[in-house]
CSV table of C-alpha atoms in Angstrom, one decimal:
chain,number,residue,atom,x,y,z
A,1,MET,CA,-15.9,-2.4,-45.5
A,2,LEU,CA,-12.9,0.0,-45.2
A,3,ARG,CA,-13.7,1.4,-48.7
A,4,LEU,CA,-17.2,2.2,-47.5
A,5,ILE,CA,-15.9,4.4,-44.7
A,6,ARG,CA,-13.4,6.0,-47.1
A,7,GLY,CA,-10.2,5.0,-45.4
A,8,ARG,CA,-11.1,6.4,-42.0
A,9,GLY,CA,-10.7,2.9,-40.4
A,10,THR,CA,-7.6,0.8,-39.9
A,11,LEU,CA,-7.4,-2.9,-40.2
A,12,ILE,CA,-6.0,-4.0,-36.8
A,13,ALA,CA,-6.3,-7.8,-37.2
A,14,GLU,CA,-8.2,-10.4,-39.2
A,15,ASP,CA,-9.8,-11.5,-35.9
A,16,ALA,CA,-13.0,-9.5,-35.6
A,17,GLY,CA,-12.7,-9.5,-31.8
A,18,VAL,CA,-9.5,-7.5,-31.8
A,19,PRO,CA,-11.1,-4.1,-32.6
A,20,ALA,CA,-13.5,-4.6,-29.7
A,21,LEU,CA,-10.5,-5.2,-27.5
A,22,TYR,CA,-8.8,-2.1,-28.8
A,23,GLY,CA,-11.9,-0.2,-27.9
A,24,MET,CA,-11.8,-1.6,-24.4
A,25,ALA,CA,-8.1,-0.5,-24.2
A,26,VAL,CA,-9.1,3.0,-25.2
A,27,HIS,CA,-11.8,3.0,-22.6
A,28,ASP,CA,-9.3,1.7,-20.0
A,29,THR,CA,-7.0,4.6,-20.7
A,30,MET,CA,-9.8,7.1,-20.8
A,31,TRP,CA,-11.2,6.0,-17.4
A,32,GLY,CA,-7.8,6.5,-15.8
A,33,ALA,CA,-7.7,10.0,-17.0
A,34,LEU,CA,-11.4,10.6,-16.3
A,35,ASN,CA,-10.9,9.6,-12.7
A,36,GLY,CA,-7.7,11.5,-12.3
A,37,PHE,CA,-9.1,14.8,-13.5
A,38,PRO,CA,-11.9,14.9,-11.0
A,39,HIS,CA,-9.5,13.9,-8.2
A,40,ALA,CA,-7.2,16.8,-9.2
A,41,ALA,CA,-10.2,19.1,-9.4
A,42,ALA,CA,-11.2,18.0,-5.8
A,43,LEU,CA,-7.7,18.8,-4.6
A,44,LEU,CA,-7.7,22.2,-6.2
A,45,SER,CA,-11.2,23.2,-5.1
A,46,SER,CA,-10.5,22.0,-1.6
A,47,GLU,CA,-8.3,25.1,-1.3
A,48,GLY,CA,-10.8,27.3,-3.1
A,49,ILE,CA,-8.7,27.2,-6.4
A,50,GLY,CA,-10.8,27.5,-9.5
A,51,VAL,CA,-10.5,24.4,-11.8
A,52,LYS,CA,-11.5,26.0,-15.1
A,53,ARG,CA,-8.0,27.2,-16.1
A,54,PHE,CA,-6.3,24.0,-14.9
A,55,PRO,CA,-6.6,22.1,-18.2
A,56,ASP,CA,-4.7,24.9,-20.0
A,57,ASP,CA,-2.1,25.1,-17.2
A,58,ALA,CA,-1.5,21.3,-17.3
A,59,GLN,CA,-1.6,20.9,-21.0
A,60,ALA,CA,2.2,20.7,-21.4
A,61,SER,CA,2.5,18.0,-18.8
A,62,MET,CA,-0.5,16.1,-20.2
A,63,SER,CA,1.0,16.3,-23.7
A,64,ALA,CA,4.3,14.9,-22.4
A,65,LEU,CA,2.4,12.1,-20.8
A,66,LEU,CA,0.7,11.2,-24.1
A,67,ALA,CA,4.1,11.4,-25.8
A,68,SER,CA,5.5,8.8,-23.4
A,69,PHE,CA,2.9,6.2,-24.4
A,70,PRO,CA,4.9,5.0,-27.5
A,71,VAL,CA,8.0,4.5,-25.3
A,72,ILE,CA,6.0,2.6,-22.8
A,73,ALA,CA,4.3,0.5,-25.5
A,74,ASP,CA,7.7,-0.4,-27.0
A,75,GLU,CA,9.0,-1.5,-23.6
A,76,VAL,CA,6.0,-3.6,-23.0
A,77,ASP,CA,6.3,-5.3,-26.4
A,78,ARG,CA,10.0,-6.0,-25.8
A,79,GLY,CA,9.5,-7.1,-22.2
A,80,THR,CA,12.2,-4.7,-21.1
A,81,TYR,CA,11.5,-1.9,-18.7
A,82,ALA,CA,14.6,0.4,-18.8
A,83,ALA,CA,14.2,3.5,-16.8
A,84,GLU,CA,15.1,6.1,-19.4
A,85,TYR,CA,13.0,8.9,-18.0
A,86,GLY,CA,12.7,7.9,-14.3
A,87,ALA,CA,12.3,4.8,-12.3
A,88,LEU,CA,9.3,3.8,-10.2
A,89,GLN,CA,11.3,4.3,-7.0
A,90,HIS,CA,11.9,7.9,-8.0
A,91,HIS,CA,8.2,8.5,-8.6
A,92,ARG,CA,7.3,7.1,-5.2
A,93,PRO,CA,7.8,10.4,-3.2
A,94,SER,CA,5.5,12.2,-5.6
A,95,VAL,CA,2.8,9.6,-5.2
A,96,GLU,CA,3.3,9.6,-1.4
A,97,ASP,CA,2.9,13.4,-1.4
A,98,LEU,CA,-0.4,13.0,-3.4
A,99,VAL,CA,-1.8,10.5,-1.0
A,100,ARG,CA,-0.8,12.7,2.0
A,101,GLU,CA,-2.0,15.9,0.6
A,102,SER,CA,-5.3,14.3,-0.5
A,103,ALA,CA,-5.9,13.0,3.0
A,104,ALA,CA,-4.9,16.4,4.6
A,105,ARG,CA,-7.5,18.1,2.4
A,106,ASN,CA,-10.2,15.6,3.2
A,107,VAL,CA,-10.1,14.4,-0.5
A,108,ASP,CA,-10.5,10.7,-1.1
A,109,ALA,CA,-7.0,9.3,-1.2
A,110,GLU,CA,-8.0,5.8,-2.5
A,111,PHE,CA,-7.2,6.6,-6.2
A,112,PRO,CA,-3.6,7.8,-5.6
A,113,ARG,CA,-3.2,5.2,-2.8
A,114,TYR,CA,-3.8,2.4,-5.3
A,115,THR,CA,-0.9,3.8,-7.5
A,116,LEU,CA,1.3,4.1,-4.4
A,117,ASP,CA,0.6,0.4,-3.6
A,118,LEU,CA,1.6,-0.6,-7.1
A,119,VAL,CA,4.8,1.4,-6.9
A,120,ASN,CA,5.6,0.0,-3.4
A,121,LYS,CA,5.0,-3.5,-4.5
A,122,ALA,CA,7.4,-3.0,-7.5
A,123,VAL,CA,10.1,-1.7,-5.1
A,124,GLU,CA,9.5,-4.6,-2.7
A,125,GLU,CA,9.9,-7.0,-5.6
A,126,GLY,CA,13.2,-5.5,-6.5
A,127,VAL,CA,12.1,-3.8,-9.7
A,128,GLY,CA,11.8,-0.2,-8.4
A,129,GLY,CA,14.6,0.8,-10.8
A,130,ASP,CA,12.4,0.0,-13.8
A,131,SER,CA,10.1,2.4,-15.6
A,132,ASP,CA,6.4,2.7,-15.3
A,133,ALA,CA,6.0,0.1,-18.1
A,134,ARG,CA,7.0,-2.5,-15.5
A,135,LEU,CA,3.5,-2.2,-14.0
A,136,VAL,CA,2.1,-4.2,-17.0
A,137,GLU,CA,3.4,-7.3,-15.2
A,138,HIS,CA,1.2,-6.5,-12.2
A,139,PHE,CA,-1.9,-6.2,-14.4
A,140,ARG,CA,-1.1,-9.3,-16.3
A,141,LYS,CA,-1.4,-11.5,-13.2
């Protein structure tokens, strides 16, 4: 089959169900971003700020985020969550700000509040010094 599509595919596993699971993992990641962008757009537009140029302005930050995925993946595979680039507890004030600013602008704060709840739970469990990769343990439950 791979020869028929001229090498554009990659054999992920012999189990035919694994590629479907990979597809779901891609959708999972996409939906997080697809929900985050409209929330960001709502924040900006709540103050009359045009959203059209935002993707270009945020490109460096979004590229850095994508570049962090291999590091996160490695931590998950190893089961170690060293905070090389910042611990969950250090991200908490930023997420608290996002929740507060969303509410202050009458923008639905449920999306960032969910993230804050995850971070708070990690801190309460004594793993706030770990990286974002630690959250995989929450989702595995």
